[in-house]
Tab-separated table of C-alpha atoms and ligand atoms in Angstrom:
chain	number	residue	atom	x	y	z
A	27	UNK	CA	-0.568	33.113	36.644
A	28	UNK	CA	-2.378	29.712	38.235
A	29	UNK	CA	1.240	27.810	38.235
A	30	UNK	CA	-0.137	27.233	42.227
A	31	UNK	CA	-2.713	24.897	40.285
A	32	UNK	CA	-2.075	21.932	42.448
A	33	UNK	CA	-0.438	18.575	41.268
A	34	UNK	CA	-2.451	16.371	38.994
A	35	UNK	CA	-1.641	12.838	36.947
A	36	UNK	CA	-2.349	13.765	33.435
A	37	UNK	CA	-1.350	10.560	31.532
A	38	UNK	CA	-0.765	10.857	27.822
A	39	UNK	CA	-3.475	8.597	27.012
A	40	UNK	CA	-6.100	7.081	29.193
A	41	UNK	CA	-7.522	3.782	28.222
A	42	UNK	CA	-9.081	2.565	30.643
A	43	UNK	CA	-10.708	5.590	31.439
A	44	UNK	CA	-11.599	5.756	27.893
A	45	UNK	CA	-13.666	2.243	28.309
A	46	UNK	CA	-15.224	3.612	32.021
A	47	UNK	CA	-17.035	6.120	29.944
A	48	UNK	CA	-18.970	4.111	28.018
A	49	UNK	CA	-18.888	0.862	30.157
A	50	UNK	CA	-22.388	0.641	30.344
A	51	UNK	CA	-23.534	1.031	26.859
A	52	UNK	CA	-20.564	-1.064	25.521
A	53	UNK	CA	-21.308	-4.029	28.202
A	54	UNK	CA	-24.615	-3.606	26.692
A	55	UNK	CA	-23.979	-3.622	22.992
A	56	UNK	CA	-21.603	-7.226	23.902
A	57	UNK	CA	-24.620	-8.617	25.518
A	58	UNK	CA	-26.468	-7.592	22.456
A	59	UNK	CA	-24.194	-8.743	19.796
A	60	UNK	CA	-22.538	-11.963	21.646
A	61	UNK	CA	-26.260	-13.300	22.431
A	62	UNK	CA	-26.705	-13.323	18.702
A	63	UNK	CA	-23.706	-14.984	17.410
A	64	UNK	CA	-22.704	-12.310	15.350
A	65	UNK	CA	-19.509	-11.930	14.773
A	66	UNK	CA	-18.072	-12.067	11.229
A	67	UNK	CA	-19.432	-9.847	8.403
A	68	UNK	CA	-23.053	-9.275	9.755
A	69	UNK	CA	-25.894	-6.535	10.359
A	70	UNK	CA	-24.064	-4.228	12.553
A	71	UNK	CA	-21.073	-4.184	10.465
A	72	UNK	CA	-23.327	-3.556	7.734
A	73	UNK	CA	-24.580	-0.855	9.393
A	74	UNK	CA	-21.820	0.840	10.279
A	75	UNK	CA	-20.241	0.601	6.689
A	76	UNK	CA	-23.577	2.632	5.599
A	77	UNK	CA	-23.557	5.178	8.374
A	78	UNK	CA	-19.626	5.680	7.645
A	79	UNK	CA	-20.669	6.276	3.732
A	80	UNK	CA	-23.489	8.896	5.047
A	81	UNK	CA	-20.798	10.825	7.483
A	82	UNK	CA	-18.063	11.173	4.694
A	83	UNK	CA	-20.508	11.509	2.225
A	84	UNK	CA	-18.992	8.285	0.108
A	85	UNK	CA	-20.616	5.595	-2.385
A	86	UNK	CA	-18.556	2.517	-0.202
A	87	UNK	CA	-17.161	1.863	3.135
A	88	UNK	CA	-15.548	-1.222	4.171
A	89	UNK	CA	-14.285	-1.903	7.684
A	90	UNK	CA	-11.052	-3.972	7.574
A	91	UNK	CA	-8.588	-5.427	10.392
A	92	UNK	CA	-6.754	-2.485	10.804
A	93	UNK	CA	-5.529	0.528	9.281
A	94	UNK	CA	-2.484	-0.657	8.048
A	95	UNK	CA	-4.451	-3.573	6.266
A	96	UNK	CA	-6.694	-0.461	4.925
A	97	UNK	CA	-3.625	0.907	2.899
A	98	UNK	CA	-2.067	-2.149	1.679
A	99	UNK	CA	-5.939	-3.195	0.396
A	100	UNK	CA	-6.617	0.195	-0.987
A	101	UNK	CA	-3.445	0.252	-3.022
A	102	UNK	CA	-3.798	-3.098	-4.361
A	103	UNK	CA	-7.766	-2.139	-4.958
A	104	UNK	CA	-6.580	1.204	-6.821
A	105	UNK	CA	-4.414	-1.560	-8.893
A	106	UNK	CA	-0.956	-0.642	-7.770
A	107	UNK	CA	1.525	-2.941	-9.484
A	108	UNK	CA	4.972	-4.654	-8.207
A	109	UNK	CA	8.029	-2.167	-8.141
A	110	UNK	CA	5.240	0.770	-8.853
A	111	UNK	CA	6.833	3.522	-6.846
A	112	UNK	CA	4.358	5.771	-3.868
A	113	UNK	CA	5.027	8.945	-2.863
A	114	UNK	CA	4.345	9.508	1.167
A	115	UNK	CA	5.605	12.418	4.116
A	116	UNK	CA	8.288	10.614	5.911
A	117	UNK	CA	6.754	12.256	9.080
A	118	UNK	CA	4.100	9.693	9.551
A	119	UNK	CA	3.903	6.279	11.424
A	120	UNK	CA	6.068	3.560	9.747
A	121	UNK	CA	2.156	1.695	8.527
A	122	UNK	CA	2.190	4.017	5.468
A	123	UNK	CA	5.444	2.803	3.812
A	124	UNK	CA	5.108	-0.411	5.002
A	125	UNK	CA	1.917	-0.563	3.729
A	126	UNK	CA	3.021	-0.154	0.176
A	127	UNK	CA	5.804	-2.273	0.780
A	128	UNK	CA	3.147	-5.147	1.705
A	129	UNK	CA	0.954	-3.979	-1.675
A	130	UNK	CA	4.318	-4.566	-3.785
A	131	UNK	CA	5.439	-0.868	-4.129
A	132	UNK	CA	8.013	0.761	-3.199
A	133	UNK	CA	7.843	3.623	-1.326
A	134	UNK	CA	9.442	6.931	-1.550
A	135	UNK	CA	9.772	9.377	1.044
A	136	UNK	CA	9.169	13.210	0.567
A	137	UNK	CA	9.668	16.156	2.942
A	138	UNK	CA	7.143	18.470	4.520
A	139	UNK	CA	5.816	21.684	3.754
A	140	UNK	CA	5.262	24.349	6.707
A	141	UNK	CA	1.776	23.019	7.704
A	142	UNK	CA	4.122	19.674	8.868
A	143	UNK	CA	2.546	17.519	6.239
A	144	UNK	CA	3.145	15.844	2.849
A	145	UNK	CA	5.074	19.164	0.757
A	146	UNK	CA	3.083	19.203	-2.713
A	147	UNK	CA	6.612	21.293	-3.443
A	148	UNK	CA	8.755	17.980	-3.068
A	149	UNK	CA	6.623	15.557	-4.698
A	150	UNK	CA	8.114	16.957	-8.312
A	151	UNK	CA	11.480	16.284	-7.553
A	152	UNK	CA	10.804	12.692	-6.106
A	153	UNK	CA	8.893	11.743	-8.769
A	154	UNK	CA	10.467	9.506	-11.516
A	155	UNK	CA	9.698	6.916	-14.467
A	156	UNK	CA	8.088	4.523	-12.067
A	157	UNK	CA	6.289	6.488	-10.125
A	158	UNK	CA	2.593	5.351	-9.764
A	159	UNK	CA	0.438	6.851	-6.832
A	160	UNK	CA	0.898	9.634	-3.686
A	161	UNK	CA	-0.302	8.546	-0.822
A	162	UNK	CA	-0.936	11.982	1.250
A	163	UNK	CA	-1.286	11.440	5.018
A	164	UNK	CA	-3.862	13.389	7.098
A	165	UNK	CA	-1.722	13.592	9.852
A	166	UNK	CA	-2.798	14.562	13.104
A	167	UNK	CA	-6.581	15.461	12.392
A	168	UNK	CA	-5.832	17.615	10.174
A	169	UNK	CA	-6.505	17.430	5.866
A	170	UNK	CA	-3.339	18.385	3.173
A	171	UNK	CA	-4.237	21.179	1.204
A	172	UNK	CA	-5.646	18.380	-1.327
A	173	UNK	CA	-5.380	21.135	-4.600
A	174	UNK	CA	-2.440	21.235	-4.559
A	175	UNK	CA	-1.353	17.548	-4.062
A	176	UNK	CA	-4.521	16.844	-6.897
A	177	UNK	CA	-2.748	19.184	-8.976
A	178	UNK	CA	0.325	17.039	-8.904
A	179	UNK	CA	-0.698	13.804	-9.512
A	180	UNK	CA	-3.141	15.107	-12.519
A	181	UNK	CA	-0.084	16.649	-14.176
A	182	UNK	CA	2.198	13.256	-13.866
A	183	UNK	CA	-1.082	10.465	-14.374
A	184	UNK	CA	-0.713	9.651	-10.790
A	185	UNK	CA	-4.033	7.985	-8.737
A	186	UNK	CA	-3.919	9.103	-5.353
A	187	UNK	CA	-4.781	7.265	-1.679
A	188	UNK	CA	-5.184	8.866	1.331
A	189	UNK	CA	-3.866	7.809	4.635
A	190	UNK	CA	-6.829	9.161	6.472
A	191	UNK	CA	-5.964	6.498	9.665
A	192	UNK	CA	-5.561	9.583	11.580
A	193	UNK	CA	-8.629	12.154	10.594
A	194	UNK	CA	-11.928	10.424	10.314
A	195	UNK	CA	-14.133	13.738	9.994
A	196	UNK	CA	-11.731	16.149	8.994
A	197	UNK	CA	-11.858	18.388	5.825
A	198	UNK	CA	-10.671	20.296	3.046
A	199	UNK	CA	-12.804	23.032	0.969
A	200	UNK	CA	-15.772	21.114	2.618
A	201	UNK	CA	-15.081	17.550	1.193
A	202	UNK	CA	-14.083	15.113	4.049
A	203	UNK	CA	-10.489	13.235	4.316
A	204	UNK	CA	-10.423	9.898	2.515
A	205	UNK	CA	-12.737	10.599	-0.010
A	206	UNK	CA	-10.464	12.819	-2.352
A	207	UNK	CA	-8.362	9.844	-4.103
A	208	UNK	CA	-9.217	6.589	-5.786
A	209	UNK	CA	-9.269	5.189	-1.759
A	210	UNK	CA	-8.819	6.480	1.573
A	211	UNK	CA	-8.444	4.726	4.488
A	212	UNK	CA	-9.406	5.233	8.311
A	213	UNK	CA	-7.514	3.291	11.533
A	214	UNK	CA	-9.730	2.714	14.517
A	215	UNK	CA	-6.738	1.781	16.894
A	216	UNK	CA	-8.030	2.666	20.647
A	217	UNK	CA	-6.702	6.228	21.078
A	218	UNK	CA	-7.849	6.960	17.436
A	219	UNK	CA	-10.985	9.708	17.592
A	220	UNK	CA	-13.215	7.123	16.456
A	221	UNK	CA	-11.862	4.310	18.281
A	222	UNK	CA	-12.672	0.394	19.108
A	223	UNK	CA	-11.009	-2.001	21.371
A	224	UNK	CA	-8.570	-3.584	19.571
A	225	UNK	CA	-7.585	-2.986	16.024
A	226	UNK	CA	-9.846	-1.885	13.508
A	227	UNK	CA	-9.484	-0.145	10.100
A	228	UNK	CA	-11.759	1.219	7.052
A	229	UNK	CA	-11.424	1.743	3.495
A	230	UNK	CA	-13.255	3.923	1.287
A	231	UNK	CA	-14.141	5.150	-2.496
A	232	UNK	CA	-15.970	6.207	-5.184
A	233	UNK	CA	-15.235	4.177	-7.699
A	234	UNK	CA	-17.464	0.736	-7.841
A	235	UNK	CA	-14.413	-1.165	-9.646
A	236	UNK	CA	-12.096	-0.463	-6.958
A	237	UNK	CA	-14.971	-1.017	-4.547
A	238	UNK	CA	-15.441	-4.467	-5.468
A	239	UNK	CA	-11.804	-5.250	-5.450
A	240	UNK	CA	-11.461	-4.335	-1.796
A	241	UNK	CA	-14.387	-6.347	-0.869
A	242	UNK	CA	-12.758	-9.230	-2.326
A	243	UNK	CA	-9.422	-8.405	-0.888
A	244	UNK	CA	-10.607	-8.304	3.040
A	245	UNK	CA	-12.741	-11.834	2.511
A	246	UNK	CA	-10.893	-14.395	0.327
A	247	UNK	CA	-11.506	-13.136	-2.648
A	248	UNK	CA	-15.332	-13.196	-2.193
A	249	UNK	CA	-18.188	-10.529	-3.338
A	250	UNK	CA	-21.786	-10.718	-1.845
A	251	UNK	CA	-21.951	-14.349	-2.433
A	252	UNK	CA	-19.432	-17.943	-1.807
A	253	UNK	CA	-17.794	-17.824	-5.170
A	254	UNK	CA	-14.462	-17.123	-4.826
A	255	UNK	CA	-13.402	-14.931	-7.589
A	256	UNK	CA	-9.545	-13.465	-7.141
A	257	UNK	CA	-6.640	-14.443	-4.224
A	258	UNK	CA	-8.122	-12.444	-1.592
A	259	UNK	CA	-6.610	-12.156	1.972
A	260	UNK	CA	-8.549	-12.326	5.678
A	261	UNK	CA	-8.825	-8.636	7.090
A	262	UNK	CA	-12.408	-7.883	8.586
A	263	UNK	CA	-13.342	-5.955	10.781
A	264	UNK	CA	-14.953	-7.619	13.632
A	265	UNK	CA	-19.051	-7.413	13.962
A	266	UNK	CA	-18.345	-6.748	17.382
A	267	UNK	CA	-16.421	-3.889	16.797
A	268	UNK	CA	-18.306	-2.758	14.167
A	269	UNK	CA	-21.356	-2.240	16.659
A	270	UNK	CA	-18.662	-0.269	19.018
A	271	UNK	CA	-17.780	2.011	16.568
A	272	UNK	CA	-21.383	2.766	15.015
A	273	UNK	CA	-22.754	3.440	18.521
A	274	UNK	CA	-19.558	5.922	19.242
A	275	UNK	CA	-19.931	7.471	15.470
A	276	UNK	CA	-23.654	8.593	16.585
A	277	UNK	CA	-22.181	11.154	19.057
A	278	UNK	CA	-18.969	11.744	16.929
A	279	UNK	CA	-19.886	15.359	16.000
A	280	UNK	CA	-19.548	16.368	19.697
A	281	UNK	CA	-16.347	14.490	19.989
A	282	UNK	CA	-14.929	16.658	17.048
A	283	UNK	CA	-16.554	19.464	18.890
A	284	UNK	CA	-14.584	18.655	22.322
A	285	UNK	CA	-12.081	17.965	20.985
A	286	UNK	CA	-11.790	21.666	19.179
A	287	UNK	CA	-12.590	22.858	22.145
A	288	UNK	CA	-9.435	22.151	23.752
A	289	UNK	CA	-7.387	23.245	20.895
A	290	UNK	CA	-8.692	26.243	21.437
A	291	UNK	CA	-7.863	26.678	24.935
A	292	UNK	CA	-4.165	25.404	24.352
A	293	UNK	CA	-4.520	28.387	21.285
A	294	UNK	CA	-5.938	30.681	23.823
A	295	UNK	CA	-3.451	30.339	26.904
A	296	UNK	CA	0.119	29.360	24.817
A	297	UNK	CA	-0.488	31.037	22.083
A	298	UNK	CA	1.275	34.053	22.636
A	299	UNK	CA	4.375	31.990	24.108
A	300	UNK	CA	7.538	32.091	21.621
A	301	UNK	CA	9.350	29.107	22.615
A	302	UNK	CA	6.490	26.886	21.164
A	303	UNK	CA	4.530	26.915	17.409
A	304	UNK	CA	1.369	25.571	17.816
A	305	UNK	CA	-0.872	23.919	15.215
A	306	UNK	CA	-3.057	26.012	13.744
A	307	UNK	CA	-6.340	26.791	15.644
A	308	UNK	CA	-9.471	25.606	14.826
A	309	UNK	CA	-10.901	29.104	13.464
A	310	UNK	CA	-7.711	29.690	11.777
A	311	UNK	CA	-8.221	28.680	8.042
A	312	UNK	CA	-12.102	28.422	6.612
A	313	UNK	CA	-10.660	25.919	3.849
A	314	UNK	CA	-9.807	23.721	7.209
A	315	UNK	CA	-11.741	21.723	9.552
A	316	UNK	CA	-9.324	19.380	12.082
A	317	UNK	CA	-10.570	16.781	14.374
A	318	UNK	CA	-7.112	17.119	16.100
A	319	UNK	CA	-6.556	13.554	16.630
A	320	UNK	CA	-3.589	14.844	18.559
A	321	UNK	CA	-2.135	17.956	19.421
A	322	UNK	CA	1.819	18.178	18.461
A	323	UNK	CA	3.902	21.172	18.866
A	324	UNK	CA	7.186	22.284	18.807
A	325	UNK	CA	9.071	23.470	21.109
A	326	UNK	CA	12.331	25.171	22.495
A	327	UNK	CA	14.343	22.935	24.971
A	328	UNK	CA	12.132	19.942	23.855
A	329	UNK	CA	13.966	17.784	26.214
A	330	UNK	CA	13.524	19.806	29.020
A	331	UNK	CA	10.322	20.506	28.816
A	332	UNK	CA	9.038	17.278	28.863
A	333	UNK	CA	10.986	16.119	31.826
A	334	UNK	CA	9.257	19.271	33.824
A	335	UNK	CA	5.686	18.139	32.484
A	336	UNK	CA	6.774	14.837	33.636
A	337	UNK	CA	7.631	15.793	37.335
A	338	UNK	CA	4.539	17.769	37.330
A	339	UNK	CA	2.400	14.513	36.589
A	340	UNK	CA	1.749	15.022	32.923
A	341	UNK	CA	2.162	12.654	30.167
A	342	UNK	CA	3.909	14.006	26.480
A	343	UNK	CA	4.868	11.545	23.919
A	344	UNK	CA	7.488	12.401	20.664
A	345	UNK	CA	5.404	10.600	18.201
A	346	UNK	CA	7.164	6.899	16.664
A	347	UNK	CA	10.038	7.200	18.406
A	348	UNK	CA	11.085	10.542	17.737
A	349	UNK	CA	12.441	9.660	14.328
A	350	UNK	CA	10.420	10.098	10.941
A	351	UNK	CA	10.078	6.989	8.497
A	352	UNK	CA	13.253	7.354	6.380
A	353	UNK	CA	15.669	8.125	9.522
A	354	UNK	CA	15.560	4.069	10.765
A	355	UNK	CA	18.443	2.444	9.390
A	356	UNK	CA	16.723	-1.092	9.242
A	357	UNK	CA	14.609	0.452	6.666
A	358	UNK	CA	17.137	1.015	3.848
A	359	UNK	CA	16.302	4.720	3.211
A	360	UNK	CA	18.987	6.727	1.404
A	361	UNK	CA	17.718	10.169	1.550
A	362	UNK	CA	17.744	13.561	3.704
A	363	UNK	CA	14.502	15.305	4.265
A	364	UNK	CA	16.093	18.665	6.163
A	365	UNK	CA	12.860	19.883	7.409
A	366	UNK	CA	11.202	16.557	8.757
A	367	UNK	CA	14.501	16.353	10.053
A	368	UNK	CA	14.929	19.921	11.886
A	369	UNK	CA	11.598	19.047	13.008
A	370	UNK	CA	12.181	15.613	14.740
A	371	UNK	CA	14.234	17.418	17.068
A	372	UNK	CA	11.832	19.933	17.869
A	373	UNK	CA	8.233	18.155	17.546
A	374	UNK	CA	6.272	16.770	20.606
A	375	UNK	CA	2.424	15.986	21.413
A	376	UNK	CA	0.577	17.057	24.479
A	377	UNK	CA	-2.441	15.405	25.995
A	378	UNK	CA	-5.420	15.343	23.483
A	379	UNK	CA	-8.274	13.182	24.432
A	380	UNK	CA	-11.966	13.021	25.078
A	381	UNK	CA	-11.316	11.982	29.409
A	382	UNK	CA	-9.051	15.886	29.611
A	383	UNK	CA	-10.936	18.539	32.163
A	384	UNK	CA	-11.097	22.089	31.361
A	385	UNK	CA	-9.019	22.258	34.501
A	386	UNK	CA	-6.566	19.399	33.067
A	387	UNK	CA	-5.832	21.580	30.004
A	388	UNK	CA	-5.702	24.807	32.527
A	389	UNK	CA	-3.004	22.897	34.823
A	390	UNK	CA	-1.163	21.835	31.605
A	391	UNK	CA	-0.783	25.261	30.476
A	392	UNK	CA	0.086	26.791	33.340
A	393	UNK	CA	3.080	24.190	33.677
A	394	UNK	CA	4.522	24.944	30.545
A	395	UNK	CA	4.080	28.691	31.090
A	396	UNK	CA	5.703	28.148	34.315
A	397	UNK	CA	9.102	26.439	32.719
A	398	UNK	CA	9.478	29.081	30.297
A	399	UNK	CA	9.267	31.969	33.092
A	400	UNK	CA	5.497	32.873	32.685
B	507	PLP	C1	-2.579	4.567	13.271
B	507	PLP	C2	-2.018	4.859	11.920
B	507	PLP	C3	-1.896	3.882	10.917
B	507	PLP	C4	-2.115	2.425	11.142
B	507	PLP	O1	-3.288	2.062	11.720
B	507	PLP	P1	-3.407	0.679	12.518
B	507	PLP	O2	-4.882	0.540	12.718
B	507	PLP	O3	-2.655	0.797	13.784
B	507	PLP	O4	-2.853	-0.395	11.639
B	507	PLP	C5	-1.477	4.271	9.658
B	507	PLP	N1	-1.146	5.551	9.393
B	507	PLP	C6	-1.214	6.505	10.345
B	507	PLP	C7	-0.861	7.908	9.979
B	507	PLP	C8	-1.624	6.192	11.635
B	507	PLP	O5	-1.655	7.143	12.573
């Protein structure tokens, strides 16, 4: 084996090599946007709603604050009402519940399935007299078998919206994340595939009702025009932004490309290894297509492993904290989720980013073949 591969510093996440990449363009687009003035709700936001509706294949975009913004508009949009009780996977980032929270719901925790995300299985028993709305989350690139979860809410009148923050591009049976409920939302935090610098967010749909009610819900209350017509709050996305983002989403088919790429060649060298279970590979499942917004595994001796990977000059992360949403006491959760919970012990994410080498991923590999006796 290459374990000889000498020592390199593979932080988790790279951000300023992330803007080094693209320094020239982007210094070019803020020269560009800041000697026209434009900076709230103008062309190149605009323009990037419409190329966002073309890539998902939507009838309306809107680009928002953040993502977290995204959710609690999209659920308010989709006309969630106080005390109106949402379904999510407690093994996602603490924005989805307290998203619905913010929107006036409550939210309601559910375990996952084998595929790590929201268990279509659990949703029945968690379901009660006030429940309203799932809110799947497309966690890590990758899109819930949506069938299933559709299937669900049909039978029980509930309207579905997807926390897509995490897999802008990704799809199910062909039909893109975010488009498969009454909303879906996207984040565009730095280290998200399609990222800006700074916070960012989307929201998306179908429907022209709810389309009009998020549009008034990111500007005051306002439609095309100064009349104010509803409470609305502030959450747009910046112009500037905006123009960041549309010139990144014209090369964002290679980035999904890359970035299945090196999923593959994690597949291809650890594969075989029994102390870790991989996510599945990106030729594993035709009903799939990930963007692998990151790349979390589990593994045997956790701990350990990610102290050697640190020695060896390589960044890992255990995603929020190592704990899932329902497991932080300030939260008020009463429940136990076994399997989110076996896997919180278990669960940790390896480098997954557009700035990672061939060779990067090779020494990686080769270090945790190395602590496992390979
Ligand atoms: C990043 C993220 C969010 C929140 O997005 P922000 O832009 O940081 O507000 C929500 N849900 C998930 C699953 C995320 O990964």
């Amino acid at each position: 084996m290459s374990s000889d591969l000498s020592y390199r510093e593979i932080p988790f996440f790279n951000y300023r090599k992330a803007f080094v990449h693209y320094e020239e363009e982007f210094v070019e687009i803020f020269r560009d946007v800041l000697h026209r003035g434009a900076y709230i709700l103008q062309k190149d936001l605009e323009e990037f709603e419409a190329h966002l509706c073309d890539f998902l294949g939507v009838k309306h975009a809107f680009g928002v604050g953040n993502g977290t913004d995204a959710l609690t508009i999209a659920l308010l949009a989709a006309d969630l009402k106080p005390g109106d009780e949402v379904l999510f996977p407690s093994h996602t980032m603490v924005a989805s519940a307290g998203a619905i929270v913010y929107a006036g719901g409550v939210p309601v925790p559910v375990d996952i399935g084998p595929d790590h995300m929201m268990d279509a299985a659990d949703l029945e028993r968690a379901i009660t007299d006030k429940t309203r709305a799932i809110m799947p989350v497309q966690l890590n690139g990758r899109t819930c078998n949506m069938d299933a979860i559709q299937a669900v809410a049909d039978k029980h009148g509930l309207f579905i919206v997807e926390d897509a923050a995490q897999a802008l591009g990704s799809q199910f049976k062909g039909k893109c994340a975010g488009t498969f409920g009454a909303a879906g939302t996207f984040s565009f935090y730095p280290a998200k595939v399609l990222g800006c610098l700074g916070d960012g967010g989307g929201v998306v749909t179908n429907d022209d009702r709810v389309a009009d009610r998020i549009c008034m819900l990111r500007d005051h209350g306002r439609l095309h025009d100064a009349e104010i017509r509803t409470w609305g709050m502030n959450s747009r996305l910046d112009n500037l932004q905006a123009a960041l983002l549309d010139f990144q989403l014209r090369t964002y088919e290679s980035t999904m490309q890359r970035r299945r790429e090196i999923a593959a060649m994690y597949e291809e060298r650890l594969g075989d290894l029994p102390e870790v279970v991989l996510p599945p590979g990106p030729s594993d499942d035709p009903n799939h297509y990930d963007v692998y917004q990151n790349y979390e595994i589990e593994a045997e001796r956790r701990d350990d492993l990610r102290e050697f990977l640190k020695a060896n000059g390589i960044g890992t992360i255990i995603q929020w904290s190592g704990k899932a949403v329902h497991q932080w006491p300030g939260l008020g959760f009463d429940v136990h989720l076994p399997k989110t919970e076996v896997f919180f012990t278990r669960c940790m994410m390896l480098p997954m980013n557009m700035v990672l080498s061939n060779e990067d991923v090779e020494y990686i590999c080769s270090k945790i073949l190395a602590f496992y006796g390979k």
